[in-house]
Amino acid sequence: MSVKTETRQGPAFIVSEANGSRSRETVAIKNGQSGVLSAGTCVGVLSNASGYTTYDDSDPAVAYGLLLEDVDATGSANVNAAVLVRDAEINYSELPATINANGLADLAATGIVLR
């Protein structure tokens, strides 16, 4: 019998969020990323306002939210993606990467609480 392994599914990291689509927005992820960005990746807006990219505390200097889906922005065009940006509880251990203290503070300021 073959073994099947279930992978993490989309926004499985969400514990709760506001009703309707209040917690979510659609943003343009900057093209030319080095690989597919996983759901739960922390993103921030670039200082030149040319799009959003993976948060790293330098540029973008402010964490904006968490991707709700895997995003392939390796091509030559920006890609629209749904992002969790406010009023939500998150299971921190389910995120694909750690977020530094400044990023956690930025998210907390928008009402994203990491448990």
GROMACS .gro file of N, CA and C in nm:
model
  345
    1MET      N    1   0.084  -0.117   0.000
    1MET     CA    2   0.000   0.000   0.000
    1MET      C    3   0.089   0.124   0.000
    2SER      N    4   0.055   0.222  -0.084
    2SER     CA    5   0.134   0.345  -0.090
    2SER      C    6   0.095   0.439   0.023
    3VAL      N    7   0.193   0.516   0.067
    3VAL     CA    8   0.172   0.613   0.174
    3VAL      C    9   0.141   0.748   0.111
    4LYS      N   10   0.038   0.812   0.159
    4LYS     CA   11   0.003   0.946   0.111
    4LYS      C   12   0.025   1.045   0.223
    5THR      N   13   0.087   1.155   0.190
    5THR     CA   14   0.115   1.259   0.288
    5THR      C   15   0.034   1.383   0.253
    6GLU      N   16  -0.044   1.430   0.347
    6GLU     CA   17  -0.123   1.551   0.323
    6GLU      C   18  -0.038   1.673   0.355
    7THR      N   19  -0.035   1.767   0.262
    7THR     CA   20   0.040   1.890   0.283
    7THR      C   21  -0.050   1.993   0.351
    8ARG      N   22   0.011   2.098   0.402
    8ARG     CA   23  -0.063   2.207   0.466
    8ARG      C   24  -0.152   2.271   0.362
    9GLN      N   25  -0.275   2.299   0.397
    9GLN     CA   26  -0.372   2.354   0.303
    9GLN      C   27  -0.395   2.503   0.329
   10GLY      N   28  -0.360   2.586   0.232
   10GLY     CA   29  -0.389   2.729   0.233
   10GLY      C   30  -0.383   2.795   0.369
   11PRO      N   31  -0.489   2.864   0.407
   11PRO     CA   32  -0.488   2.940   0.532
   11PRO      C   33  -0.525   2.858   0.656
   12ALA      N   34  -0.467   2.740   0.669
   12ALA     CA   35  -0.494   2.655   0.787
   12ALA      C   36  -0.443   2.718   0.916
   13PHE      N   37  -0.362   2.823   0.905
   13PHE     CA   38  -0.306   2.890   1.021
   13PHE      C   39  -0.406   2.984   1.089
   14ILE      N   40  -0.519   3.012   1.027
   14ILE     CA   41  -0.618   3.105   1.085
   14ILE      C   42  -0.697   3.035   1.194
   15VAL      N   43  -0.699   3.095   1.314
   15VAL     CA   44  -0.782   3.046   1.424
   15VAL      C   45  -0.919   3.110   1.414
   16SER      N   46  -0.922   3.242   1.393
   16SER     CA   47  -1.048   3.314   1.373
   16SER      C   48  -1.018   3.445   1.301
   17GLU      N   49  -1.123   3.501   1.239
   17GLU     CA   50  -1.111   3.630   1.173
   17GLU      C   51  -1.246   3.701   1.176
   18ALA      N   52  -1.248   3.828   1.139
   18ALA     CA   53  -1.371   3.906   1.139
   18ALA      C   54  -1.471   3.850   1.037
   19ASN      N   55  -1.597   3.882   1.056
   19ASN     CA   56  -1.703   3.836   0.965
   19ASN      C   57  -1.682   3.887   0.823
   20GLY      N   58  -1.734   3.811   0.729
   20GLY     CA   59  -1.725   3.850   0.588
   20GLY      C   60  -1.582   3.860   0.542
   21SER      N   61  -1.552   3.962   0.466
   21SER     CA   62  -1.416   3.980   0.415
   21SER      C   63  -1.344   4.097   0.484
   22ARG      N   64  -1.391   4.136   0.603
   22ARG     CA   65  -1.333   4.249   0.674
   22ARG      C   66  -1.185   4.232   0.704
   23SER      N   67  -1.139   4.110   0.726
   23SER     CA   68  -0.999   4.085   0.760
   23SER      C   69  -0.907   4.076   0.638
   24ARG      N   70  -0.964   4.076   0.518
   24ARG     CA   71  -0.887   4.045   0.398
   24ARG      C   72  -0.883   4.160   0.297
   25GLU      N   73  -0.776   4.164   0.221
   25GLU     CA   74  -0.763   4.258   0.109
   25GLU      C   75  -0.689   4.187  -0.004
   26THR      N   76  -0.703   4.240  -0.124
   26THR     CA   77  -0.627   4.191  -0.238
   26THR      C   78  -0.516   4.292  -0.267
   27VAL      N   79  -0.393   4.243  -0.279
   27VAL     CA   80  -0.278   4.329  -0.306
   27VAL      C   81  -0.199   4.273  -0.424
   28ALA      N   82  -0.115   4.355  -0.483
   28ALA     CA   83  -0.029   4.314  -0.595
   28ALA      C   84   0.107   4.272  -0.540
   29ILE      N   85   0.139   4.143  -0.552
   29ILE     CA   86   0.270   4.092  -0.510
   29ILE      C   87   0.370   4.124  -0.620
   30LYS      N   88   0.480   4.187  -0.583
   30LYS     CA   89   0.583   4.231  -0.679
   30LYS      C   90   0.641   4.113  -0.756
   31ASN      N   91   0.654   4.130  -0.885
   31ASN     CA   92   0.710   4.025  -0.970
   31ASN      C   93   0.858   4.002  -0.940
   32GLY      N   94   0.912   3.893  -0.992
   32GLY     CA   95   1.054   3.863  -0.979
   32GLY      C   96   1.093   3.800  -0.847
   33GLN      N   97   0.998   3.743  -0.774
   33GLN     CA   98   1.030   3.675  -0.648
   33GLN      C   99   1.118   3.555  -0.679
   34SER      N  100   1.196   3.511  -0.580
   34SER     CA  101   1.291   3.402  -0.603
   34SER      C  102   1.224   3.265  -0.605
   35GLY      N  103   1.101   3.256  -0.563
   35GLY     CA  104   1.029   3.130  -0.566
   35GLY      C  105   0.883   3.152  -0.529
   36VAL      N  106   0.808   3.043  -0.524
   36VAL     CA  107   0.667   3.052  -0.486
   36VAL      C  108   0.658   3.089  -0.338
   37LEU      N  109   0.577   3.190  -0.307
   37LEU     CA  110   0.555   3.231  -0.168
   37LEU      C  111   0.441   3.148  -0.111
   38SER      N  112   0.462   3.090   0.005
   38SER     CA  113   0.364   3.002   0.068
   38SER      C  114   0.257   3.081   0.142
   39ALA      N  115   0.139   3.022   0.153
   39ALA     CA  116   0.033   3.080   0.236
   39ALA      C  117   0.090   3.097   0.377
   40GLY      N  118   0.062   3.212   0.438
   40GLY     CA  119   0.113   3.242   0.570
   40GLY      C  120   0.240   3.324   0.570
   41THR      N  121   0.299   3.348   0.452
   41THR     CA  122   0.418   3.432   0.441
   41THR      C  123   0.381   3.575   0.477
   42CYS      N  124   0.463   3.638   0.559
   42CYS     CA  125   0.440   3.777   0.598
   42CYS      C  126   0.488   3.867   0.485
   43VAL      N  127   0.402   3.962   0.444
   43VAL     CA  128   0.436   4.055   0.337
   43VAL      C  129   0.425   4.199   0.385
   44GLY      N  130   0.496   4.287   0.315
   44GLY     CA  131   0.490   4.430   0.343
   44GLY      C  132   0.495   4.507   0.213
   45VAL      N  133   0.452   4.633   0.216
   45VAL     CA  134   0.454   4.716   0.095
   45VAL      C  135   0.593   4.776   0.078
   46LEU      N  136   0.642   4.777  -0.046
   46LEU     CA  137   0.772   4.835  -0.075
   46LEU      C  138   0.768   4.987  -0.059
   47SER      N  139   0.878   5.046  -0.019
   47SER     CA  140   0.882   5.191   0.006
   47SER      C  141   0.853   5.273  -0.118
   48ASN      N  142   0.880   5.220  -0.236
   48ASN     CA  143   0.851   5.295  -0.359
   48ASN      C  144   0.710   5.267  -0.410
   49ALA      N  145   0.629   5.195  -0.330
   49ALA     CA  146   0.488   5.165  -0.359
   49ALA      C  147   0.469   5.087  -0.489
   50SER      N  148   0.570   5.008  -0.528
   50SER     CA  149   0.560   4.932  -0.652
   50SER      C  150   0.498   4.794  -0.631
   51GLY      N  151   0.455   4.766  -0.511
   51GLY     CA  152   0.392   4.637  -0.483
   51GLY      C  153   0.429   4.587  -0.345
   52TYR      N  154   0.391   4.465  -0.319
   52TYR     CA  155   0.417   4.401  -0.190
   52TYR      C  156   0.514   4.287  -0.212
   53THR      N  157   0.596   4.259  -0.111
   53THR     CA  158   0.691   4.150  -0.119
   53THR      C  159   0.713   4.091   0.020
   54THR      N  160   0.791   3.987   0.028
   54THR     CA  161   0.818   3.922   0.155
   54THR      C  162   0.877   4.022   0.253
   55TYR      N  163   0.821   4.027   0.373
   55TYR     CA  164   0.867   4.119   0.477
   55TYR      C  165   1.004   4.077   0.528
   56ASP      N  166   1.097   4.173   0.538
   56ASP     CA  167   1.230   4.142   0.593
   56ASP      C  168   1.284   4.249   0.686
   57ASP      N  169   1.204   4.348   0.725
   57ASP     CA  170   1.239   4.453   0.822
   57ASP      C  171   1.333   4.559   0.766
   58SER      N  172   1.372   4.553   0.639
   58SER     CA  173   1.452   4.662   0.583
   58SER      C  174   1.369   4.732   0.476
   59ASP      N  175   1.335   4.665   0.369
   59ASP     CA  176   1.239   4.715   0.272
   59ASP      C  177   1.167   4.594   0.217
   60PRO      N  178   1.046   4.573   0.256
   60PRO     CA  179   0.956   4.664   0.326
   60PRO      C  180   0.986   4.671   0.476
   61ALA      N  181   0.978   4.792   0.530
   61ALA     CA  182   1.011   4.813   0.670
   61ALA      C  183   0.893   4.786   0.763
   62VAL      N  184   0.772   4.776   0.709
   62VAL     CA  185   0.653   4.752   0.791
   62VAL      C  186   0.581   4.627   0.741
   63ALA      N  187   0.556   4.533   0.831
   63ALA     CA  188   0.479   4.414   0.795
   63ALA      C  189   0.335   4.455   0.773
   64TYR      N  190   0.274   4.405   0.665
   64TYR     CA  191   0.138   4.444   0.629
   64TYR      C  192   0.036   4.336   0.656
   65GLY      N  193   0.071   4.210   0.631
   65GLY     CA  194  -0.024   4.102   0.651
   65GLY      C  195   0.034   3.967   0.613
   66LEU      N  196  -0.052   3.866   0.606
   66LEU     CA  197  -0.012   3.728   0.577
   66LEU      C  198  -0.085   3.678   0.453
   67LEU      N  199  -0.010   3.619   0.362
   67LEU     CA  200  -0.071   3.563   0.241
   67LEU      C  201  -0.171   3.454   0.277
   68LEU      N  202  -0.284   3.452   0.208
   68LEU     CA  203  -0.387   3.351   0.231
   68LEU      C  204  -0.379   3.235   0.133
   69GLU      N  205  -0.287   3.246   0.038
   69GLU     CA  206  -0.273   3.142  -0.064
   69GLU      C  207  -0.128   3.140  -0.111
   70ASP      N  208  -0.088   3.029  -0.173
   70ASP     CA  209   0.044   3.023  -0.235
   70ASP      C  210   0.043   3.117  -0.355
   71VAL      N  211   0.154   3.189  -0.375
   71VAL     CA  212   0.162   3.287  -0.483
   71VAL      C  213   0.289   3.266  -0.562
   72ASP      N  214   0.275   3.250  -0.694
   72ASP     CA  215   0.390   3.237  -0.783
   72ASP      C  216   0.410   3.371  -0.854
   73ALA      N  217   0.500   3.453  -0.802
   73ALA     CA  218   0.530   3.583  -0.862
   73ALA      C  219   0.672   3.583  -0.918
   74THR      N  220   0.714   3.469  -0.971
   74THR     CA  221   0.849   3.457  -1.027
   74THR      C  222   0.858   3.515  -1.167
   75GLY      N  223   0.745   3.542  -1.229
   75GLY     CA  224   0.742   3.591  -1.366
   75GLY      C  225   0.770   3.740  -1.379
   76SER      N  226   0.727   3.795  -1.491
   76SER     CA  227   0.756   3.935  -1.522
   76SER      C  228   0.643   4.031  -1.490
   77ALA      N  229   0.534   3.981  -1.432
   77ALA     CA  230   0.421   4.068  -1.397
   77ALA      C  231   0.383   4.050  -1.251
   78ASN      N  232   0.336   4.158  -1.189
   78ASN     CA  233   0.286   4.149  -1.052
   78ASN      C  234   0.167   4.054  -1.050
   79VAL      N  235   0.143   3.990  -0.934
   79VAL     CA  236   0.036   3.893  -0.919
   79VAL      C  237  -0.056   3.936  -0.805
   80ASN      N  238  -0.186   3.943  -0.831
   80ASN     CA  239  -0.281   3.975  -0.724
   80ASN      C  240  -0.297   3.858  -0.630
   81ALA      N  241  -0.303   3.888  -0.500
   81ALA     CA  242  -0.317   3.782  -0.400
   81ALA      C  243  -0.398   3.832  -0.282
   82ALA      N  244  -0.470   3.740  -0.218
   82ALA     CA  245  -0.547   3.773  -0.098
   82ALA      C  246  -0.453   3.771   0.022
   83VAL      N  247  -0.468   3.873   0.109
   83VAL     CA  248  -0.382   3.888   0.226
   83VAL      C  249  -0.470   3.914   0.348
   84LEU      N  250  -0.437   3.849   0.458
   84LEU     CA  251  -0.504   3.872   0.586
   84LEU      C  252  -0.437   3.994   0.649
   85VAL      N  253  -0.512   4.104   0.669
   85VAL     CA  254  -0.449   4.230   0.710
   85VAL      C  255  -0.499   4.287   0.842
   86ARG      N  256  -0.606   4.233   0.901
   86ARG     CA  257  -0.657   4.292   1.027
   86ARG      C  258  -0.752   4.196   1.097
   87ASP      N  259  -0.770   4.221   1.226
   87ASP     CA  260  -0.872   4.154   1.309
   87ASP      C  261  -0.877   4.003   1.291
   88ALA      N  262  -0.769   3.936   1.331
   88ALA     CA  263  -0.766   3.790   1.319
   88ALA      C  264  -0.675   3.730   1.426
   89GLU      N  265  -0.698   3.603   1.456
   89GLU     CA  266  -0.610   3.525   1.543
   89GLU      C  267  -0.542   3.420   1.457
   90ILE      N  268  -0.412   3.403   1.479
   90ILE     CA  269  -0.330   3.314   1.396
   90ILE      C  270  -0.258   3.213   1.484
   91ASN      N  271  -0.248   3.089   1.436
   91ASN     CA  272  -0.166   2.987   1.502
   91ASN      C  273  -0.024   3.005   1.450
   92TYR      N  274   0.061   3.069   1.529
   92TYR     CA  275   0.196   3.107   1.487
   92TYR      C  276   0.279   2.986   1.442
   93SER      N  277   0.259   2.873   1.507
   93SER     CA  278   0.339   2.755   1.473
   93SER      C  279   0.304   2.699   1.335
   94GLU      N  280   0.192   2.742   1.276
   94GLU     CA  281   0.152   2.695   1.143
   94GLU      C  282   0.207   2.782   1.030
   95LEU      N  283   0.271   2.895   1.064
   95LEU     CA  284   0.326   2.982   0.959
   95LEU      C  285   0.452   2.919   0.899
   96PRO      N  286   0.479   2.943   0.770
   96PRO     CA  287   0.593   2.880   0.705
   96PRO      C  288   0.729   2.935   0.748
   97ALA      N  289   0.732   3.053   0.810
   97ALA     CA  290   0.859   3.113   0.853
   97ALA      C  291   0.834   3.198   0.977
   98THR      N  292   0.939   3.219   1.055
   98THR     CA  293   0.927   3.303   1.174
   98THR      C  294   0.921   3.450   1.130
   99ILE      N  295   0.866   3.532   1.217
   99ILE     CA  296   0.856   3.676   1.193
   99ILE      C  297   0.928   3.745   1.308
  100ASN      N  298   1.014   3.842   1.278
  100ASN     CA  299   1.090   3.907   1.385
  100ASN      C  300   1.000   3.993   1.474
  101ALA      N  301   1.055   4.042   1.583
  101ALA     CA  302   0.977   4.118   1.682
  101ALA      C  303   0.913   4.242   1.622
  102ASN      N  304   0.983   4.313   1.532
  102ASN     CA  305   0.925   4.432   1.469
  102ASN      C  306   0.805   4.394   1.383
  103GLY      N  307   0.816   4.286   1.309
  103GLY     CA  308   0.706   4.239   1.225
  103GLY      C  309   0.587   4.197   1.310
  104LEU      N  310   0.613   4.129   1.421
  104LEU     CA  311   0.504   4.088   1.510
  104LEU      C  312   0.432   4.210   1.568
  105ALA      N  313   0.509   4.314   1.602
  105ALA     CA  314   0.449   4.437   1.654
  105ALA      C  315   0.364   4.506   1.547
  106ASP      N  316   0.413   4.507   1.423
  106ASP     CA  317   0.336   4.567   1.312
  106ASP      C  318   0.203   4.494   1.294
  107LEU      N  319   0.207   4.361   1.295
  107LEU     CA  320   0.084   4.283   1.279
  107LEU      C  321  -0.010   4.305   1.396
  108ALA      N  322   0.044   4.309   1.518
  108ALA     CA  323  -0.039   4.330   1.638
  108ALA      C  324  -0.111   4.465   1.631
  109ALA      N  325  -0.045   4.565   1.574
  109ALA     CA  326  -0.105   4.697   1.562
  109ALA      C  327  -0.229   4.697   1.472
  110THR      N  328  -0.239   4.600   1.382
  110THR     CA  329  -0.354   4.591   1.294
  110THR      C  330  -0.459   4.494   1.348
  111GLY      N  331  -0.431   4.436   1.465
  111GLY     CA  332  -0.527   4.343   1.525
  111GLY      C  333  -0.504   4.199   1.487
  112ILE      N  334  -0.389   4.167   1.427
  112ILE     CA  335  -0.355   4.027   1.400
  112ILE      C  336  -0.279   3.975   1.522
  113VAL      N  337  -0.342   3.884   1.593
  113VAL     CA  338  -0.286   3.830   1.716
  113VAL      C  339  -0.231   3.691   1.688
  114LEU      N  340  -0.106   3.670   1.720
  114LEU     CA  341  -0.044   3.540   1.699
  114LEU      C  342  -0.046   3.462   1.828
  115ARG      N  343  -0.101   3.342   1.823
  115ARG     CA  344  -0.113   3.255   1.941
  115ARG      C  345  -0.009   3.148   1.936
   0.00000   0.00000   0.00000
